[in-house]
PDB file of C-alpha atoms in Angstrom:
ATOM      1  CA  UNK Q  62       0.000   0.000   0.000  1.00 39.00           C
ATOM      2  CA  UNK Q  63       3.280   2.331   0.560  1.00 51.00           C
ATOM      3  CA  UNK Q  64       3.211   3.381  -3.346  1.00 85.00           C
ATOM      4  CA  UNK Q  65      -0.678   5.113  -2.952  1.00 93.00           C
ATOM      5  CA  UNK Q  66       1.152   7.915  -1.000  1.00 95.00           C
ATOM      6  CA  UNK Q  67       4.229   7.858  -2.850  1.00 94.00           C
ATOM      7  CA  UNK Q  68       2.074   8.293  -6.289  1.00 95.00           C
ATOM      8  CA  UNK Q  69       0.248  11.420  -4.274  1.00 97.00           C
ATOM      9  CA  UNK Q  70       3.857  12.749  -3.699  1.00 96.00           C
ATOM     10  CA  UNK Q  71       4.711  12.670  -7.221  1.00 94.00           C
ATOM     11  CA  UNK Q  72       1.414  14.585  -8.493  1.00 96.00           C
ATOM     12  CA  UNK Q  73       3.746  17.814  -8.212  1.00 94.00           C
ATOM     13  CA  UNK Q  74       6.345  17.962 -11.370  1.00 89.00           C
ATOM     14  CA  UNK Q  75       8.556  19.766 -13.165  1.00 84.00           C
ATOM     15  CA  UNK Q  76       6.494  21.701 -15.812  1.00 83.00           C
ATOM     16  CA  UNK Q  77       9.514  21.401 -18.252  1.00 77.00           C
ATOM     17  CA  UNK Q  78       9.498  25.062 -18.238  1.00 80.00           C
ATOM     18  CA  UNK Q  79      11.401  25.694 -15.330  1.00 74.00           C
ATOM     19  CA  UNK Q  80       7.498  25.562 -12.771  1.00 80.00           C
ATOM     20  CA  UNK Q  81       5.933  23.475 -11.343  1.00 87.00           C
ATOM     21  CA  UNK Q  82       2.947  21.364 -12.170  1.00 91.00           C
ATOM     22  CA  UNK Q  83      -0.165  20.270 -10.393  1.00 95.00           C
ATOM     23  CA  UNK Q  84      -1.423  16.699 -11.592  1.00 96.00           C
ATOM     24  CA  UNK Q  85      -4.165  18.241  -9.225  1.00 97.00           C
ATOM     25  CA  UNK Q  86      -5.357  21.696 -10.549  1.00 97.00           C
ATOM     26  CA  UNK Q  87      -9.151  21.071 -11.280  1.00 97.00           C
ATOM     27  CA  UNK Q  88     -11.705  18.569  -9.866  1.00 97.00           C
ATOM     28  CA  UNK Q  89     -11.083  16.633 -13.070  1.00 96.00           C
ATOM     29  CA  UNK Q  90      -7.462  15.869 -12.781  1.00 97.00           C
ATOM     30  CA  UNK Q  91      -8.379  14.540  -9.478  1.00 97.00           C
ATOM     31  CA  UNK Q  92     -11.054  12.450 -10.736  1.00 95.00           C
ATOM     32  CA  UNK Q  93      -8.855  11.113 -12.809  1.00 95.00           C
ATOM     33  CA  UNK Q  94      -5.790  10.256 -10.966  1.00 96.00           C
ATOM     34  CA  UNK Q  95      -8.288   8.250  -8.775  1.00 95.00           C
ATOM     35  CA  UNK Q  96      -8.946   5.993 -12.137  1.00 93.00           C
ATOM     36  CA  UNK Q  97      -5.169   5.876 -12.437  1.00 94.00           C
ATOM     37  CA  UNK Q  98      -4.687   4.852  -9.136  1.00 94.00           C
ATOM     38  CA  UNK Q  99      -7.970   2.068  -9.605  1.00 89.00           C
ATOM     39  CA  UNK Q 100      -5.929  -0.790  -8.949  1.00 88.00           C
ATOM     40  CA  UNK Q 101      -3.863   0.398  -5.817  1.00 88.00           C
ATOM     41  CA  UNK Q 102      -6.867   1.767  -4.425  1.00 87.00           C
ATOM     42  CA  UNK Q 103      -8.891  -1.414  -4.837  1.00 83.00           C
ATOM     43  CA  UNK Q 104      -6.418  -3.066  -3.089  1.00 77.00           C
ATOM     44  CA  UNK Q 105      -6.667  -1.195  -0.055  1.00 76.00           C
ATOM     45  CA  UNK Q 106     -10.820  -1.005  -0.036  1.00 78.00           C
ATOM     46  CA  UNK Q 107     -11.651  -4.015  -2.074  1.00 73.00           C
ATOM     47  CA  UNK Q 108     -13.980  -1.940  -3.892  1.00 75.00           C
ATOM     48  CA  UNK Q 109     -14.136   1.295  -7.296  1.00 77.00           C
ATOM     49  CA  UNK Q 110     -14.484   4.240  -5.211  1.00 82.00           C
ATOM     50  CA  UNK Q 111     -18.281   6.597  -6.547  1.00 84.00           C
ATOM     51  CA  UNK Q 112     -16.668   9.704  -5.578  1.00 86.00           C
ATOM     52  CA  UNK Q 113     -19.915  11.905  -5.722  1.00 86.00           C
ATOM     53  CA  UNK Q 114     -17.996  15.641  -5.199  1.00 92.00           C
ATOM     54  CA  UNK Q 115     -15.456  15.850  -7.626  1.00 91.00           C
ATOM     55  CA  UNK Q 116     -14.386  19.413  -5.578  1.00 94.00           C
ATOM     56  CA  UNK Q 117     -14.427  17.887  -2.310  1.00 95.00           C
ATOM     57  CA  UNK Q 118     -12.076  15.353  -3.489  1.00 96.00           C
ATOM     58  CA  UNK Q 119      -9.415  17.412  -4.908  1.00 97.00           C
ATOM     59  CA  UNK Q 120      -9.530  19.518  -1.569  1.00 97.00           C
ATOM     60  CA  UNK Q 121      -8.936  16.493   0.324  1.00 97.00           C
ATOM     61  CA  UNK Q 122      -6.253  14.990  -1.732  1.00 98.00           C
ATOM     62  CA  UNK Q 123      -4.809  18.531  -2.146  1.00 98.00           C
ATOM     63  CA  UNK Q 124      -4.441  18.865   1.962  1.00 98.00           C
ATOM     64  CA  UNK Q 125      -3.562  15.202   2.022  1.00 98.00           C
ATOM     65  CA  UNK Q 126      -0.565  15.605  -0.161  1.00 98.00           C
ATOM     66  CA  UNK Q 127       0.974  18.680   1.315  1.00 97.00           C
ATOM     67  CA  UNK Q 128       1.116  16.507   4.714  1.00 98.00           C
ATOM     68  CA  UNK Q 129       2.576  13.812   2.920  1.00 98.00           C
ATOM     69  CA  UNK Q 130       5.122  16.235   1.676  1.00 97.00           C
ATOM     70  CA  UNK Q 131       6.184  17.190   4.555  1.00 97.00           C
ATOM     71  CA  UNK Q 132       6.517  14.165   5.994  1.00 97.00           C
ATOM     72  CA  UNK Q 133       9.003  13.374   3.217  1.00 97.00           C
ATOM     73  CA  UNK Q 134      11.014  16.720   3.872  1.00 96.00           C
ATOM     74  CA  UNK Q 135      11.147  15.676   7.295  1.00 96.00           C
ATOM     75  CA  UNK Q 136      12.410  12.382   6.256  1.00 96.00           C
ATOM     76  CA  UNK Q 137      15.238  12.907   3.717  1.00 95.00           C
ATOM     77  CA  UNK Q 138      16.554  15.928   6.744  1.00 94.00           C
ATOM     78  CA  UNK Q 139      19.313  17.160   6.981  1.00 93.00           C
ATOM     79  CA  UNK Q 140      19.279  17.081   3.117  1.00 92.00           C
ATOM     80  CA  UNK Q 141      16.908  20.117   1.374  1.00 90.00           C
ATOM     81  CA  UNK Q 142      13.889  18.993   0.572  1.00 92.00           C
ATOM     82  CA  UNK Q 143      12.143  18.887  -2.475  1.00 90.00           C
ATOM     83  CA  UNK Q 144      11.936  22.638  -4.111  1.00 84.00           C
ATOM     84  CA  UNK Q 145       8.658  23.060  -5.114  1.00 82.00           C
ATOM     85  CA  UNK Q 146       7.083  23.611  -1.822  1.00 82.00           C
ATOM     86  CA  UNK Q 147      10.233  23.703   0.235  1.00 85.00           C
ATOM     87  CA  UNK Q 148       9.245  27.611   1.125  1.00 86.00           C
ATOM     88  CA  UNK Q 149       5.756  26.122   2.289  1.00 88.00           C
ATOM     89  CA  UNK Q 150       5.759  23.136   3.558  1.00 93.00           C
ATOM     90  CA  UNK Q 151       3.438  22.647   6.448  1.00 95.00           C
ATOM     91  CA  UNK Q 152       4.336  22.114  10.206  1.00 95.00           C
ATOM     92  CA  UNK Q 153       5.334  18.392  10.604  1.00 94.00           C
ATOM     93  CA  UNK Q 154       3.661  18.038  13.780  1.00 96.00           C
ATOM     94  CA  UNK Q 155       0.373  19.290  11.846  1.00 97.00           C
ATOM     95  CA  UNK Q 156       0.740  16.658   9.188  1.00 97.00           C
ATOM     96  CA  UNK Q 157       1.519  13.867  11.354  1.00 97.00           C
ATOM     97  CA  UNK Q 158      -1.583  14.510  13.092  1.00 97.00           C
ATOM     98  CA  UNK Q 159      -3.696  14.750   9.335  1.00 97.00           C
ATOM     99  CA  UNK Q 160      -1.862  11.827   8.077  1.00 97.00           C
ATOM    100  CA  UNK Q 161      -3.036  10.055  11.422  1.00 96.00           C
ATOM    101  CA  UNK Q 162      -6.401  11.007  11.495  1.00 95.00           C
ATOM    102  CA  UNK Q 163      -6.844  10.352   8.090  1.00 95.00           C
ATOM    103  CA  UNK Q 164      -5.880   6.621   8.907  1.00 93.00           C
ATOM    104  CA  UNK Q 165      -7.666   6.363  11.411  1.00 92.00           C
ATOM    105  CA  UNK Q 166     -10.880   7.120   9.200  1.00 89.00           C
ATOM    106  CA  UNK Q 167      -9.823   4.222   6.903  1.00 86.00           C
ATOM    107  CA  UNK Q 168     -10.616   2.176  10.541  1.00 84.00           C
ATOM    108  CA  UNK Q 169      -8.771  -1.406  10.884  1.00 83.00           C
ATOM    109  CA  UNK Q 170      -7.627  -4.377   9.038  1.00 81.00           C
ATOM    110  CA  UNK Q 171      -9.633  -7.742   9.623  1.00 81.00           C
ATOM    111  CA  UNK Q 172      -8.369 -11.244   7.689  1.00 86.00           C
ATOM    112  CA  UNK Q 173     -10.415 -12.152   5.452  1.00 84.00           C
ATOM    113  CA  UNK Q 174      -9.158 -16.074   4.578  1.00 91.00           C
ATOM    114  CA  UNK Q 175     -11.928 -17.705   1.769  1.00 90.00           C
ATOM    115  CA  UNK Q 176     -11.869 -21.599   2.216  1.00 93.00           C
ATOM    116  CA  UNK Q 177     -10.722 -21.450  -2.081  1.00 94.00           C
ATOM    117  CA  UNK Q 178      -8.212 -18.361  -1.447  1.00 92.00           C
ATOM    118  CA  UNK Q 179      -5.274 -17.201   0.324  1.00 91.00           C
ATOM    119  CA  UNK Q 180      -5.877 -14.959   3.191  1.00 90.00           C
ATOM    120  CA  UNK Q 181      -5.527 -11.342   2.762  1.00 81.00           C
ATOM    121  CA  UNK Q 182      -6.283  -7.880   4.974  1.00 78.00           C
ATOM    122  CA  UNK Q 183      -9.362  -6.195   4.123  1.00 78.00           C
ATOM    123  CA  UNK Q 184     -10.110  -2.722   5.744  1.00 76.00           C
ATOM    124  CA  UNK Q 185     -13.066  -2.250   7.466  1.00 78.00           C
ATOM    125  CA  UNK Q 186     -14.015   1.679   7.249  1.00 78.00           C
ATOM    126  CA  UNK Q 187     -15.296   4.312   9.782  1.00 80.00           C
ATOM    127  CA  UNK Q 188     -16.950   5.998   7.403  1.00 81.00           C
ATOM    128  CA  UNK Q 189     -19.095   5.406   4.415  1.00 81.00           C
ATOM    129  CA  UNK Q 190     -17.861   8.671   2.924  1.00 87.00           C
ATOM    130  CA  UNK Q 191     -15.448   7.545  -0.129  1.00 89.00           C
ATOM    131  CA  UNK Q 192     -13.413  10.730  -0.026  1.00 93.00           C
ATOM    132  CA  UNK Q 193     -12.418   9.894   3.191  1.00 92.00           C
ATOM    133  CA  UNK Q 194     -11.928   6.344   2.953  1.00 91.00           C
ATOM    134  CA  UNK Q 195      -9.465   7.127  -0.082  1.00 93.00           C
ATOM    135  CA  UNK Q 196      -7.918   9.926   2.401  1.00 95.00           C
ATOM    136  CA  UNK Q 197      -7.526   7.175   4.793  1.00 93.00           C
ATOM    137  CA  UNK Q 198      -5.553   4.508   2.318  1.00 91.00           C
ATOM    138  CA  UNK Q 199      -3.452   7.367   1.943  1.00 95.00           C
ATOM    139  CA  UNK Q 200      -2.856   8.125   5.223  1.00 94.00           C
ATOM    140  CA  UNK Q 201      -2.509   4.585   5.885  1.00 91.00           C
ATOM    141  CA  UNK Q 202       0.137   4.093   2.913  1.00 92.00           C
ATOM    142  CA  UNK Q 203       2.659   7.085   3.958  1.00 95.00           C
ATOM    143  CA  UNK Q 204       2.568   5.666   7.516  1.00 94.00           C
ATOM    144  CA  UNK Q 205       3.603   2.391   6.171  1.00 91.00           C
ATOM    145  CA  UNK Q 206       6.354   3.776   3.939  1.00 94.00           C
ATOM    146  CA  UNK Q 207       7.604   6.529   6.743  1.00 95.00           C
ATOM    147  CA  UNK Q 208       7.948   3.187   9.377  1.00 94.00           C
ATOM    148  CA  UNK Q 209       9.064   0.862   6.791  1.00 93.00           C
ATOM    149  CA  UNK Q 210      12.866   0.442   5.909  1.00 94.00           C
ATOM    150  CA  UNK Q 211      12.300   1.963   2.089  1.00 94.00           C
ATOM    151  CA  UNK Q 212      12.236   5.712   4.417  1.00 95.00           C
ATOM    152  CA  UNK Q 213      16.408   5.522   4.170  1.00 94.00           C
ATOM    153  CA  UNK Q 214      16.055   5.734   0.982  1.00 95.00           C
ATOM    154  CA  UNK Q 215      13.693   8.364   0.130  1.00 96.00           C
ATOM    155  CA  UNK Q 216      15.712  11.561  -1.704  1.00 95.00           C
ATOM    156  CA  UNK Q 217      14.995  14.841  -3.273  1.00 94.00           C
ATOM    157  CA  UNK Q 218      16.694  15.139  -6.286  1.00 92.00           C
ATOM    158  CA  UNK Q 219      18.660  18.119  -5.787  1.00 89.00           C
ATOM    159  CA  UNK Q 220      18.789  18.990  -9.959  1.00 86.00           C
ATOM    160  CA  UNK Q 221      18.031  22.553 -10.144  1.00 81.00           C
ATOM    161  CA  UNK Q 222      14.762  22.185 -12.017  1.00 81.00           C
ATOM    162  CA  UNK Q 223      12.988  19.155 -10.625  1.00 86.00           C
ATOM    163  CA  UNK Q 224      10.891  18.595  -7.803  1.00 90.00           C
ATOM    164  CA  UNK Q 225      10.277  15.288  -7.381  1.00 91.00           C
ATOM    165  CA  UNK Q 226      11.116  12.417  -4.304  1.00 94.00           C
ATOM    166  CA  UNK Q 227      12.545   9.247  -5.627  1.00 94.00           C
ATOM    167  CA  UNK Q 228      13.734   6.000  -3.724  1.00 94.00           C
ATOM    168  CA  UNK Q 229      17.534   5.730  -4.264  1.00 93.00           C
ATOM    169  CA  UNK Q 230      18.570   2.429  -5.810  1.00 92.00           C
ATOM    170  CA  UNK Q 231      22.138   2.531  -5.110  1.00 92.00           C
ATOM    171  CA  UNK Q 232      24.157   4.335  -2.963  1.00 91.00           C
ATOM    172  CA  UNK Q 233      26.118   6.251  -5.681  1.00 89.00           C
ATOM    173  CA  UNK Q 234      22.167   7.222  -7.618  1.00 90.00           C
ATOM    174  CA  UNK Q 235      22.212  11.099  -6.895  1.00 90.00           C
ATOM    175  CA  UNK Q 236      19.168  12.215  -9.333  1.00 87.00           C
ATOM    176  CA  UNK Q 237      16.405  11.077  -9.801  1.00 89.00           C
ATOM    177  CA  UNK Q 238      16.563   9.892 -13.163  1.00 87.00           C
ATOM    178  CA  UNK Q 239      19.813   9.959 -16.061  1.00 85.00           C
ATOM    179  CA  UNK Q 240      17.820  12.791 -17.540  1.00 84.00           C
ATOM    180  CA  UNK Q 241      17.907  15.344 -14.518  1.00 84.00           C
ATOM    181  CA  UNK Q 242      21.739  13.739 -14.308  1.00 81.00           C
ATOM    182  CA  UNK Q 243      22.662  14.582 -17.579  1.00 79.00           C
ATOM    183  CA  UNK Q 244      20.795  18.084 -17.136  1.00 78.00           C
ATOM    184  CA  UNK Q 245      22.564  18.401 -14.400  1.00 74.00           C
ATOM    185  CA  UNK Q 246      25.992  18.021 -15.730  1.00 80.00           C
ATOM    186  CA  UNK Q 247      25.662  19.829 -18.839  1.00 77.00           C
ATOM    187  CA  UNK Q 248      24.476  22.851 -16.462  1.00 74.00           C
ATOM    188  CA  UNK Q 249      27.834  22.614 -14.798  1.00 75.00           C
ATOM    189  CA  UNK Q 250      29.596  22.085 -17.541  1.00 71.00           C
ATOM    190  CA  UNK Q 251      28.125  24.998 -19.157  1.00 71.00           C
ATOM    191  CA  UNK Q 252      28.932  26.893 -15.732  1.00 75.00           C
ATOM    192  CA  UNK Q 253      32.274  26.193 -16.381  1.00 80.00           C
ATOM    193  CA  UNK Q 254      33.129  27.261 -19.905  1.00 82.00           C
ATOM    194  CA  UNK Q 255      31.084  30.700 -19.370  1.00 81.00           C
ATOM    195  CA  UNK Q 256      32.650  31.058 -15.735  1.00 73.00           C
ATOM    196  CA  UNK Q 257      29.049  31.530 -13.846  1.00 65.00           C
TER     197      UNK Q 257
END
């Protein structure tokens, strides 16, 4: 369930201009991250979310993900954390308590073991309110990830234009991806030559 939170996270990107982008800006990008996210989400609730307030979701998942941002700037400390909301990153303390209490409304796990099946957690839900339940798998997901051993390896990649948290694969992997790398190098090469 770890990756639901981590895919939240990564909803703010580079805009290839040198800004940022929301994946969340309108009701309707929200909506539709939720389909992306169908199979993730299903996994958690056993169920296709009917999200009946396409505004009320994007508010939630909005305030959601700035916790969860947070969180991860607390987490890859002392290092900087990720520059596109690094000037407004919420309290910690106030996002561990949303990312709580939204985990709390996804309520507990029960076994479910089906004599033809393998045994598996199912959630059972405070609330019949789908906005919060999928607040709650989210919430549920970055506490997993922030107490689980993948944490150490949560980065911001420090290239100048990108804003994104990535899991390091190897202790040498600096960016994110080659291409912020490369970017990255040809920036100080150019640097270099044009003494800047």
């Amino acid at each position: 369930m770890s990756t639901l939170a981590f895919a939240l996270a990564a909803t703010i990107r580079h805009d290839g201009n040198g800004g940022v982008a929301d994946l969340l800006a309108t009701p309707a990008d929200a909506g539709a991250w939720v389909e992306q996210q169908h199979d993730q989400i299903a996994t958690v609730l056993d169920r296709h979310l009917e999200i009946t307030d396409p505004g009320e979701l994007r508010g939630e998942l909005v305030r959601i993900r700035g916790a969860v941002r947070a969180l991860f700037a607390r987490a890859v400390a002392p290092e900087p954390p990720s520059k596109a909301d690094s000037d407004r990153l919420m309290d910690a303390e106030a996002a561990l308590r949303m990312v709580n209490r939204a985990a709390d409304r996804l309520g507990t796990a029960h076994l479910d073991w089906p004599v033809d099946g393998p045994p598996a957690a199912r959630w059972s839900g405070r609330t019949g309110n789908e906005t919060a339940l999928l607040v709650g798998a989210i919430g549920r997901s970055a506490i997993d990830f922030l107490a689980g051993p993948d944490r150490d390896r949560l980065r911001a990649c420090p290239a100048a234009r990108c804003v994104k948290y990535f899991l390091q694969d190897d202790p040498r992997q600096t960016w994110c991806s080659p291409a912020c790398g490369n970017r990255e190098r040809v920036n100080r090469h150019y640097r270099r030559q044009h003494g800047r």
